[in-house]
Each structure stands twice: as structure tokens, then as C-alpha cells.
Amino acid sequence: MKVLVTGHLGFIGPSVLRTFKQAGHTVVGLDTGYFRDNLCAGEEFVPPDMEIVKDIRALEPSDFDGVDAVIHMAGLSNDPLGKLNENLTFDINLSSSNRCGDLAKEAGVSRFVFFSSCSLYGVADTSKSVDETAPQAPVTAYAKSKVGTEDHLREIASDEFSPVFLRNATCYGISARPRFDLVLNSLCAYGFYEKEIKILSDGTPWRPMVHIDDVAQAALCAAEAPRAAIHAEAFNIGRDEDNYQIKDMAAIVGKKLPGVSVAVTGETGGDDRSYRVDFTKVSGKLPGFTPKWDVERGADQILDWCRRNDQLSMADVLSYDFIRLKQINKLLEASKLNNDLHWA
Ligand SMILES: NC(=O)c1ccc[n+]([C@@H]2O[C@H](COP(=O)([O-])OP(=O)(O)OC[C@H]3O[C@@H](n4cnc5c(N)ncnc54)[C@H](O)[C@@H]3O)[C@@H](O)[C@H]2O)c1
């Protein structure tokens, strides 16, 4: 297939590029390049066959020429970024994602894999896990944009156009653009660089966790599956075993770093994003999907990265190179980006 991957120059992008290239597909990457400079030396980056440097707000019909499947990841990709300017979040994540779907359908693209998020379930009763039929209660602009795009794509689904929604859990792992604004990556970095695993909340919130390579595998399965298996279907992406309370993830990391303590600072209190997710559907109904990672192994991978980068400090890891919001703010302060996040 010829596959158009939007947002390929982000955190998950390198895993998606490698996975689709290894499967023999021709890959076109499309990204505006906010994080282009954050490529980490020494990490594998498999380039796409072709690259379109473009903002998704400026997509054109010709971007979809000959494309069989779209993997749509581009956007403001977490709550802190989404809060920067909520109108902009709706413009980029919702309106432009909807238009991306419309243009793909008009161009005859038959498969549209949309990177959604488990955060659309919002606050949940943590005594039970939420499955794909659970009520959606998005709290933030980011999560609301995911609901809106799922709804739009579901409306335009047709015999020739099959959208599929991957509701990804919180990601962890190392790619060519590593991030430390993610809970497991951050716990590992605090443990390694500061010798103290810092939990900013009270440690009790639940998080469903998933490795970026398993997300990429899910995207490949969704793109290759028989139409009937995925047409307008939502799948929670992750594993039942990887629902964790943050304090328990910290304990896993702590065991791997002798002499390192765990500090619960409580500075952000409890939080309103605590939820557990049911992954039964994806394990039985997405053909070929077999997750290969778990939090234990993921922590090993992240700590290995820290060991290979032991010249860094925690301050480096909390800088614009690894924290998305800081990179965007750096580009804004240097007037490289306008307030609407278009390149100046
Ligand atoms: N990382 C997670 O934990 C997680 C969890 C659930 C869902 N997701 C979803 O997966 C997708 C990828 O996430 P990620 O972690 O790789 O994010 P990321 O922020 O690292 O990458 C997003 C990419 O999109 C590009 N982009 C942003 N706005 C754009 C625009 N207007 N035009 C063109 N390109 C633009 C950025 O330059 C960046 O390369 C996102 O849709 C995100 O919402 C991520």
C-alpha cells in the first residue's frame, strides 16, 4: 500500500515509519516539523520514502494522490499542548482532522486510521474498567477534539471509506524523538538522574499504559485488516495487565535502581484523569495484534537510554529537547512560530 502518515516527525512517528516500512509499504510522511530538531543522536530513524512538509490546516487534494491508507497522528498531542490555546486545538486537532478525513474520502482512500486517545473517557469510576461502549466524558480541549473527529469520521464512513479509531493508552518507550512529558519515561528519568523517583501527584491515579511500538503495530493491523473487522470500529490500544497506579509504576522503576528512593510530593494532588481501561476487544478482534511490551520491559528500555545518555542532567531531560510544550514555547519566544502556530 501507499500509506500517508501525518505527524511522522513526533514521538510515535519513528515507530510507525519503521513498522510500515518493515511490512513492505511505501510511506509518505507529512508534518509541519515542530519537533524536527529534537532528533536524538544514536537512535534509529527510518525515513519515509517521501516527505511533505506541510501544516495539516493547509492540506490539499493532491496530498492524497494514489494513497491507499492514511495514518492520522498530526496534531497538538497532549493536554498541556491542548491548553496552550483551546481554539487552536480545535482548529488543528478537530477541524483540520475532519477535513483530512473528507479529503481522503474524496480522493478514494479506502482506509483511515485515526490516532484517538483513551483520555476521551474522562473521569471514570476506577472500581471498574471502561470498554469502548463506555460513556465519553472528555474533560480537556484535547480529549474533546478526539471525540469530535471520531464522530465526524463515523458520519462519513461509507462502503468505500473505512475509518478506524485507535484509542491509545498513555504511551511510554524510546523513539528517535524521546519524550519525558510522559509518566513512565519521567519516573525513570527522575530515578536515574536525580536518584529520587518523584511522583508529583499523590500516586493514586490509575493510568492505562502502552508502548509506542505496540501502538505502531496496532496501526499496521488496523490498516491491513479485512474491512469488516475494523469498519468504523473503535479499539482501546493497550493490555489489561498494564493498568497501573502511578505509585506502583514508581515501585517497579525503584526496584531497578538500587539505593534510589520514591518521593510522593503530592504537589498536583489527586487528579481528574484517573481511569482503568478494558482492552478485551483489541486482543480478540483486531486481526494480528499481539502486544509485545509491558511496563517492566519498557522501564528497562528507558533506563538503558538514560545510561547511554548519562552526560545529561534532569534539567536537560526537562528541557525543550524532550518536553513538547517547552519546544513549542521556545519556537514562539524566538518568533519562529506565530501565535497561531504557523511558521513565521
Ligand atoms: N503519546 C501518547 O501518550 C499518546 C496517547 C494517546 C494518543 N496519542 C496520539 O497519537 C498521536 C501522535 O502522538 P505523539 O506522541 O507522537 O505526538 P507528538 O507531539 O510527538 O507528534 C505530533 C506530530 O504532529 C505534528 N503536528 C502538530 N501540529 C501539526 C500541524 N498543524 N500540521 C502538521 N503537523 C503537525 C508535530 O510537528 C509532531 O511531529 C497524536 O494524535 C496523539 O494525540 C498519543
Tab-separated table of C-alpha atoms and ligand atoms in Angstrom:
chain	number	residue	atom	x	y	z
A	1	MET	CA	0.000	0.000	0.000
A	2	LYS	CA	0.930	3.633	-0.326
A	3	VAL	CA	0.430	4.971	3.181
A	4	LEU	CA	0.258	8.644	4.164
A	5	VAL	CA	1.455	9.103	7.748
A	6	THR	CA	0.694	12.521	9.229
A	7	GLY	CA	2.710	13.639	12.263
A	8	HIS	CA	5.620	11.336	11.412
A	9	LEU	CA	8.196	13.696	12.960
A	10	GLY	CA	6.884	13.297	16.509
A	11	PHE	CA	7.367	10.765	19.304
A	12	ILE	CA	5.353	7.817	17.947
A	13	GLY	CA	6.131	8.642	14.300
A	14	PRO	CA	9.505	6.834	14.148
A	15	SER	CA	7.900	3.587	15.393
A	16	VAL	CA	5.115	3.903	12.835
A	17	LEU	CA	7.541	4.595	9.974
A	18	ARG	CA	9.723	1.606	10.879
A	19	THR	CA	6.744	-0.733	11.321
A	20	PHE	CA	5.121	0.160	7.991
A	21	LYS	CA	8.424	0.116	6.082
A	22	GLN	CA	9.313	-3.288	7.536
A	23	ALA	CA	5.909	-4.564	6.398
A	24	GLY	CA	6.806	-3.525	2.837
A	25	HIS	CA	4.562	-0.483	2.417
A	26	THR	CA	5.508	2.748	0.671
A	27	VAL	CA	5.343	5.523	3.227
A	28	VAL	CA	4.792	9.246	2.712
A	29	GLY	CA	5.320	11.357	5.838
A	30	LEU	CA	3.516	14.702	6.273
A	31	ASP	CA	4.407	17.024	9.130
A	32	THR	CA	4.961	20.712	9.754
A	33	GLY	CA	8.096	19.892	11.719
A	34	TYR	CA	7.656	21.498	15.156
A	35	PHE	CA	9.974	18.834	16.596
A	36	ARG	CA	12.241	18.242	13.608
A	37	ASP	CA	15.305	19.432	15.560
A	38	ASN	CA	14.629	17.127	18.512
A	39	LEU	CA	16.035	14.056	16.762
A	40	CYS	CA	18.137	12.158	19.288
A	41	ALA	CA	21.629	11.170	18.142
A	42	GLY	CA	22.233	7.434	18.178
A	43	GLU	CA	18.565	6.386	17.922
A	44	GLU	CA	17.361	4.611	14.805
A	45	PHE	CA	15.218	6.718	12.457
A	46	VAL	CA	13.863	5.031	9.335
A	47	PRO	CA	12.955	7.866	6.957
A	48	PRO	CA	9.759	7.779	4.874
A	49	ASP	CA	10.005	7.208	1.111
A	50	MET	CA	8.788	10.742	0.583
A	51	GLU	CA	8.175	13.722	2.841
A	52	ILE	CA	5.623	16.528	2.574
A	53	VAL	CA	6.468	19.476	4.802
A	54	LYS	CA	3.048	20.942	5.447
A	55	ASP	CA	0.644	22.102	8.109
A	56	ILE	CA	-2.465	19.918	8.204
A	57	ARG	CA	-4.525	23.130	8.099
A	58	ALA	CA	-3.261	23.525	4.525
A	59	LEU	CA	-3.923	20.017	3.223
A	60	GLU	CA	-4.736	19.779	-0.491
A	61	PRO	CA	-6.450	17.059	-2.527
A	62	SER	CA	-3.146	16.280	-4.277
A	63	ASP	CA	-1.596	15.202	-0.925
A	64	PHE	CA	-3.765	12.090	-1.191
A	65	ASP	CA	-2.880	11.138	-4.784
A	66	GLY	CA	-2.563	7.359	-5.064
A	67	VAL	CA	-2.843	6.897	-1.288
A	68	ASP	CA	-4.461	3.652	-0.076
A	69	ALA	CA	-4.406	4.325	3.668
A	70	VAL	CA	-3.953	7.352	5.924
A	71	ILE	CA	-2.484	7.050	9.413
A	72	HIS	CA	-3.518	10.333	11.012
A	73	MET	CA	-1.395	11.315	14.011
A	74	ALA	CA	-0.594	15.019	13.435
A	75	GLY	CA	-1.904	17.467	15.986
A	76	LEU	CA	-1.361	19.017	19.388
A	77	SER	CA	-0.840	15.766	21.115
A	78	ASN	CA	-1.385	16.099	24.840
A	79	ASP	CA	-3.385	18.068	27.400
A	80	PRO	CA	-0.714	20.703	28.212
A	81	LEU	CA	-0.282	21.494	24.496
A	82	GLY	CA	-4.034	21.439	24.027
A	83	LYS	CA	-4.443	24.041	26.799
A	84	LEU	CA	-1.971	26.467	25.175
A	85	ASN	CA	-4.832	27.862	23.089
A	86	GLU	CA	-8.036	25.858	23.069
A	87	ASN	CA	-9.382	27.478	19.871
A	88	LEU	CA	-6.191	26.488	18.106
A	89	THR	CA	-6.517	22.956	19.448
A	90	PHE	CA	-9.987	22.714	17.943
A	91	ASP	CA	-8.752	24.248	14.685
A	92	ILE	CA	-5.776	21.889	14.306
A	93	ASN	CA	-6.981	18.721	16.001
A	94	LEU	CA	-10.684	18.824	15.194
A	95	SER	CA	-11.462	20.930	12.080
A	96	SER	CA	-8.294	20.002	10.207
A	97	SER	CA	-8.530	16.317	11.159
A	98	ASN	CA	-12.140	16.304	9.947
A	99	ARG	CA	-11.061	17.931	6.698
A	100	CYS	CA	-8.237	15.399	6.397
A	101	GLY	CA	-10.900	12.681	6.529
A	102	ASP	CA	-13.087	14.490	3.960
A	103	LEU	CA	-10.192	14.968	1.526
A	104	ALA	CA	-9.056	11.366	1.956
A	105	LYS	CA	-12.541	10.090	1.225
A	106	GLU	CA	-12.914	12.344	-1.848
A	107	ALA	CA	-9.546	11.111	-3.138
A	108	GLY	CA	-10.686	7.484	-2.894
A	109	VAL	CA	-8.555	6.490	0.119
A	110	SER	CA	-10.226	3.374	1.495
A	111	ARG	CA	-8.699	3.159	4.995
A	112	PHE	CA	-8.307	5.947	7.579
A	113	VAL	CA	-6.591	5.035	10.847
A	114	PHE	CA	-7.205	7.809	13.365
A	115	PHE	CA	-4.990	8.164	16.458
A	116	SER	CA	-7.535	8.864	19.175
A	117	SER	CA	-6.990	8.550	22.914
A	118	CYS	CA	-8.323	6.771	25.985
A	119	SER	CA	-8.468	10.225	27.571
A	120	LEU	CA	-11.859	10.710	25.900
A	121	TYR	CA	-13.373	8.586	28.685
A	122	GLY	CA	-12.520	11.381	31.127
A	123	VAL	CA	-13.148	10.885	34.801
A	124	ALA	CA	-14.163	7.321	35.453
A	125	ASP	CA	-15.135	5.103	38.338
A	126	THR	CA	-11.852	3.249	38.891
A	127	SER	CA	-13.566	0.284	40.534
A	128	LYS	CA	-14.279	-0.957	37.007
A	129	SER	CA	-12.551	-0.694	33.628
A	130	VAL	CA	-14.024	1.273	30.729
A	131	ASP	CA	-14.537	-0.510	27.419
A	132	GLU	CA	-15.290	1.040	24.033
A	133	THR	CA	-19.011	1.299	24.811
A	134	ALA	CA	-18.482	3.381	27.973
A	135	PRO	CA	-19.890	6.917	28.010
A	136	GLN	CA	-17.446	9.522	26.780
A	137	ALA	CA	-16.772	12.377	29.178
A	138	PRO	CA	-13.870	14.345	27.716
A	139	VAL	CA	-12.577	16.965	30.132
A	140	THR	CA	-9.957	18.844	28.119
A	141	ALA	CA	-9.897	20.516	24.691
A	142	TYR	CA	-7.515	17.772	23.547
A	143	ALA	CA	-9.886	14.979	24.566
A	144	LYS	CA	-12.939	16.829	23.194
A	145	SER	CA	-11.185	17.183	19.826
A	146	LYS	CA	-10.669	13.405	19.693
A	147	VAL	CA	-14.385	12.791	20.330
A	148	GLY	CA	-15.362	15.327	17.650
A	149	THR	CA	-13.153	13.783	14.991
A	150	GLU	CA	-14.252	10.242	15.790
A	151	ASP	CA	-17.882	11.427	15.431
A	152	HIS	CA	-17.216	13.130	12.108
A	153	LEU	CA	-15.319	10.195	10.632
A	154	ARG	CA	-18.072	7.820	11.766
A	155	GLU	CA	-20.607	10.018	9.947
A	156	ILE	CA	-18.704	9.985	6.651
A	157	ALA	CA	-17.867	6.256	6.761
A	158	SER	CA	-19.133	4.528	3.624
A	159	ASP	CA	-18.764	1.325	1.603
A	160	GLU	CA	-15.583	2.780	0.078
A	161	PHE	CA	-14.214	4.656	3.107
A	162	SER	CA	-13.446	2.861	6.361
A	163	PRO	CA	-12.253	4.899	9.332
A	164	VAL	CA	-10.935	3.081	12.407
A	165	PHE	CA	-10.243	4.681	15.787
A	166	LEU	CA	-7.257	3.704	17.898
A	167	ARG	CA	-7.917	4.917	21.437
A	168	ASN	CA	-4.346	4.752	22.653
A	169	ALA	CA	-3.442	4.413	26.305
A	170	THR	CA	-0.682	6.614	27.774
A	171	CYS	CA	2.437	5.837	25.796
A	172	TYR	CA	5.897	5.035	27.047
A	173	GLY	CA	9.146	3.953	25.437
A	174	ILE	CA	12.036	5.370	23.473
A	175	SER	CA	11.951	6.548	19.884
A	176	ALA	CA	14.259	8.737	17.836
A	177	ARG	CA	12.382	11.666	19.419
A	178	PRO	CA	12.151	10.599	23.065
A	179	ARG	CA	9.735	12.416	25.381
A	180	PHE	CA	9.884	12.912	29.123
A	181	ASP	CA	6.469	14.542	29.496
A	182	LEU	CA	5.017	11.037	29.866
A	183	VAL	CA	4.606	9.329	33.193
A	184	LEU	CA	6.775	6.201	32.908
A	185	ASN	CA	9.538	7.972	30.972
A	186	SER	CA	9.541	10.735	33.585
A	187	LEU	CA	9.637	8.345	36.584
A	188	CYS	CA	12.650	6.566	35.053
A	189	ALA	CA	14.470	9.832	34.342
A	190	TYR	CA	13.943	11.152	37.904
A	191	GLY	CA	15.195	7.862	39.303
A	192	PHE	CA	18.269	7.768	37.100
A	193	TYR	CA	19.340	11.412	37.034
A	194	GLU	CA	18.099	12.644	40.440
A	195	LYS	CA	18.344	9.361	42.377
A	196	GLU	CA	14.838	10.111	43.597
A	197	ILE	CA	11.704	9.000	41.760
A	198	LYS	CA	9.447	11.985	42.044
A	199	ILE	CA	5.682	11.481	41.916
A	200	LEU	CA	4.042	14.872	41.505
A	201	SER	CA	0.534	13.602	42.277
A	202	ASP	CA	-0.424	11.640	45.379
A	203	GLY	CA	0.454	8.464	43.488
A	204	THR	CA	-3.055	7.022	43.456
A	205	PRO	CA	-4.286	7.898	39.914
A	206	TRP	CA	-4.680	4.977	37.550
A	207	ARG	CA	-3.146	5.071	34.073
A	208	PRO	CA	-3.548	2.580	31.247
A	209	MET	CA	-0.098	2.186	29.674
A	210	VAL	CA	1.109	1.124	26.215
A	211	HIS	CA	4.456	1.002	24.435
A	212	ILE	CA	4.825	3.096	21.259
A	213	ASP	CA	5.909	0.032	19.254
A	214	ASP	CA	2.681	-1.757	20.219
A	215	VAL	CA	0.704	1.318	19.123
A	216	ALA	CA	2.540	1.255	15.788
A	217	GLN	CA	1.754	-2.463	15.467
A	218	ALA	CA	-1.921	-1.740	16.143
A	219	ALA	CA	-1.888	0.904	13.391
A	220	LEU	CA	-0.419	-1.616	10.953
A	221	CYS	CA	-3.011	-4.235	11.893
A	222	ALA	CA	-5.808	-1.663	11.518
A	223	ALA	CA	-4.504	-0.637	8.080
A	224	GLU	CA	-4.143	-4.221	6.834
A	225	ALA	CA	-7.211	-5.861	8.437
A	226	PRO	CA	-10.177	-7.031	6.365
A	227	ARG	CA	-12.638	-4.158	6.120
A	228	ALA	CA	-15.368	-5.936	8.087
A	229	ALA	CA	-13.094	-6.285	11.126
A	230	ILE	CA	-12.429	-2.572	11.521
A	231	HIS	CA	-15.045	-0.518	9.654
A	232	ALA	CA	-15.933	2.462	11.896
A	233	GLU	CA	-14.773	0.497	14.934
A	234	ALA	CA	-13.024	1.946	17.996
A	235	PHE	CA	-10.326	-0.080	19.765
A	236	ASN	CA	-8.708	0.706	23.092
A	237	ILE	CA	-4.999	0.088	22.475
A	238	GLY	CA	-3.070	-1.467	25.328
A	239	ARG	CA	-3.123	-4.506	27.635
A	240	ASP	CA	-5.337	-5.216	30.646
A	241	GLU	CA	-2.224	-6.058	32.701
A	242	ASP	CA	-0.815	-2.574	32.072
A	243	ASN	CA	-3.377	-0.553	34.029
A	244	TYR	CA	-1.263	0.844	36.857
A	245	GLN	CA	-1.488	3.252	39.733
A	246	ILE	CA	1.389	5.698	39.403
A	247	LYS	CA	2.863	4.688	42.788
A	248	ASP	CA	3.068	1.055	41.591
A	249	MET	CA	4.883	2.076	38.407
A	250	ALA	CA	7.287	4.087	40.570
A	251	ALA	CA	7.909	0.967	42.675
A	252	ILE	CA	8.743	-1.051	39.519
A	253	VAL	CA	11.271	1.594	38.473
A	254	GLY	CA	12.625	1.809	42.025
A	255	LYS	CA	13.401	-1.924	42.118
A	256	LYS	CA	15.601	-1.490	39.058
A	257	LEU	CA	17.636	1.318	40.662
A	258	PRO	CA	19.109	0.133	43.980
A	259	GLY	CA	19.502	2.915	46.545
A	260	VAL	CA	17.014	5.179	44.796
A	261	SER	CA	14.038	6.388	46.821
A	262	VAL	CA	10.470	7.216	45.828
A	263	ALA	CA	9.131	10.639	46.829
A	264	VAL	CA	5.427	11.386	46.696
A	265	THR	CA	5.346	15.193	46.534
A	266	GLY	CA	1.579	15.474	46.163
A	267	GLU	CA	2.066	18.939	44.617
A	268	THR	CA	-0.552	18.306	41.941
A	269	GLY	CA	-2.859	16.468	44.381
A	270	GLY	CA	-5.043	13.664	43.066
A	271	ASP	CA	-6.152	14.230	39.519
A	272	ASP	CA	-9.210	14.062	37.356
A	273	ARG	CA	-7.804	11.718	34.743
A	274	SER	CA	-7.790	8.543	36.784
A	275	TYR	CA	-9.235	5.617	34.865
A	276	ARG	CA	-8.743	1.953	34.098
A	277	VAL	CA	-9.329	0.622	30.615
A	278	ASP	CA	-10.606	-2.697	29.309
A	279	PHE	CA	-8.580	-3.988	26.358
A	280	THR	CA	-10.574	-7.168	25.681
A	281	LYS	CA	-11.819	-6.009	22.284
A	282	VAL	CA	-8.440	-5.266	20.710
A	283	SER	CA	-6.907	-8.534	21.919
A	284	GLY	CA	-9.700	-10.573	20.308
A	285	LYS	CA	-10.958	-8.513	17.398
A	286	LEU	CA	-8.077	-6.644	15.759
A	287	PRO	CA	-6.566	-9.315	13.497
A	288	GLY	CA	-2.862	-9.922	14.110
A	289	PHE	CA	-2.485	-7.607	17.106
A	290	THR	CA	-0.230	-9.100	19.778
A	291	PRO	CA	1.341	-6.569	22.147
A	292	LYS	CA	4.997	-7.358	22.811
A	293	TRP	CA	5.811	-4.909	25.585
A	294	ASP	CA	4.946	-4.426	29.223
A	295	VAL	CA	5.797	-1.730	31.753
A	296	GLU	CA	8.685	-3.783	33.244
A	297	ARG	CA	10.417	-4.139	29.893
A	298	GLY	CA	9.566	-0.570	28.937
A	299	ALA	CA	11.238	0.726	32.104
A	300	ASP	CA	14.355	-1.293	31.180
A	301	GLN	CA	14.398	0.326	27.732
A	302	ILE	CA	14.007	3.854	29.147
A	303	LEU	CA	16.690	3.287	31.806
A	304	ASP	CA	19.036	1.917	29.122
A	305	TRP	CA	18.537	5.151	27.202
A	306	CYS	CA	19.380	7.129	30.361
A	307	ARG	CA	22.565	5.070	30.834
A	308	ARG	CA	23.579	5.765	27.212
A	309	ASN	CA	22.920	9.458	27.866
A	310	ASP	CA	24.457	9.759	31.311
A	311	GLN	CA	26.115	13.053	30.323
A	312	LEU	CA	22.653	14.650	30.597
A	313	SER	CA	21.057	16.011	33.770
A	314	MET	CA	17.419	16.047	34.857
A	315	ALA	CA	17.339	19.717	33.807
A	316	ASP	CA	18.347	18.660	30.274
A	317	VAL	CA	15.659	15.997	30.220
A	318	LEU	CA	13.089	18.583	31.305
A	319	SER	CA	14.163	20.984	28.532
A	320	TYR	CA	12.648	21.731	25.131
A	321	ASP	CA	14.505	18.804	23.596
A	322	PHE	CA	12.230	16.325	25.387
A	323	ILE	CA	9.134	18.243	26.565
A	324	ARG	CA	6.675	19.126	23.819
A	325	LEU	CA	5.184	22.258	25.403
A	326	LYS	CA	8.662	23.666	26.042
A	327	GLN	CA	9.720	23.136	22.422
A	328	ILE	CA	6.599	24.955	21.159
A	329	ASN	CA	7.170	27.791	23.665
A	330	LYS	CA	10.798	28.044	22.573
A	331	LEU	CA	9.723	28.433	18.936
A	332	LEU	CA	7.114	31.041	19.970
A	333	GLU	CA	9.600	33.032	22.070
A	334	ALA	CA	12.114	33.029	19.217
A	335	SER	CA	9.300	34.282	16.915
A	336	LYS	CA	9.848	31.284	14.680
A	337	LEU	CA	6.166	30.473	15.148
A	338	ASN	CA	3.296	32.970	15.124
A	339	ASN	CA	0.680	32.810	17.863
A	340	ASP	CA	-1.458	30.628	15.604
A	341	LEU	CA	1.445	28.145	15.383
A	342	HIS	CA	2.080	28.829	11.726
A	343	TRP	CA	5.754	29.261	10.833
A	344	ALA	CA	6.673	32.965	10.812
B	1	LIG	N1	1.903	9.987	23.259
B	1	LIG	C1	0.821	9.498	23.850
B	1	LIG	O1	0.855	9.101	25.024
B	1	LIG	C2	-0.477	9.391	23.097
B	1	LIG	C3	-1.550	8.763	23.715
B	1	LIG	C4	-2.758	8.701	23.043
B	1	LIG	C5	-2.872	9.241	21.769
B	1	LIG	N2	-1.813	9.847	21.185
B	1	LIG	C6	-1.986	10.428	19.844
B	1	LIG	O2	-1.015	9.900	18.964
B	1	LIG	C7	-0.643	10.884	18.007
B	1	LIG	C8	0.860	11.032	17.967
B	1	LIG	O3	1.321	11.369	19.266
B	1	LIG	P1	2.843	11.718	19.565
B	1	LIG	O4	3.063	11.383	20.982
B	1	LIG	O5	3.731	11.148	18.533
B	1	LIG	O6	2.779	13.318	19.422
B	1	LIG	P2	3.939	14.361	19.058
B	1	LIG	O7	3.500	15.670	19.579
B	1	LIG	O8	5.239	13.857	19.499
B	1	LIG	O9	3.897	14.387	17.461
B	1	LIG	C9	2.866	15.026	16.765
B	1	LIG	C10	3.411	15.473	15.421
B	1	LIG	O10	2.368	16.216	14.763
B	1	LIG	C11	2.960	17.345	14.150
B	1	LIG	N3	1.962	18.408	14.063
B	1	LIG	C12	1.372	19.082	15.075
B	1	LIG	N4	0.535	20.002	14.570
B	1	LIG	C13	0.624	19.912	13.225
B	1	LIG	C14	0.016	20.632	12.157
B	1	LIG	N5	-0.845	21.641	12.374
B	1	LIG	N6	0.317	20.270	10.887
B	1	LIG	C15	1.190	19.256	10.641
B	1	LIG	N7	1.832	18.576	11.613
B	1	LIG	C16	1.538	18.902	12.893
B	1	LIG	C17	4.111	17.754	15.060
B	1	LIG	O11	5.077	18.502	14.346
B	1	LIG	C18	4.617	16.409	15.536
B	1	LIG	O12	5.676	15.949	14.747
B	1	LIG	C19	-1.375	12.173	18.400
B	1	LIG	O13	-2.531	12.296	17.607
B	1	LIG	C20	-1.756	11.926	19.836
B	1	LIG	O14	-2.912	12.645	20.186
B	1	LIG	C21	-0.618	9.931	21.809
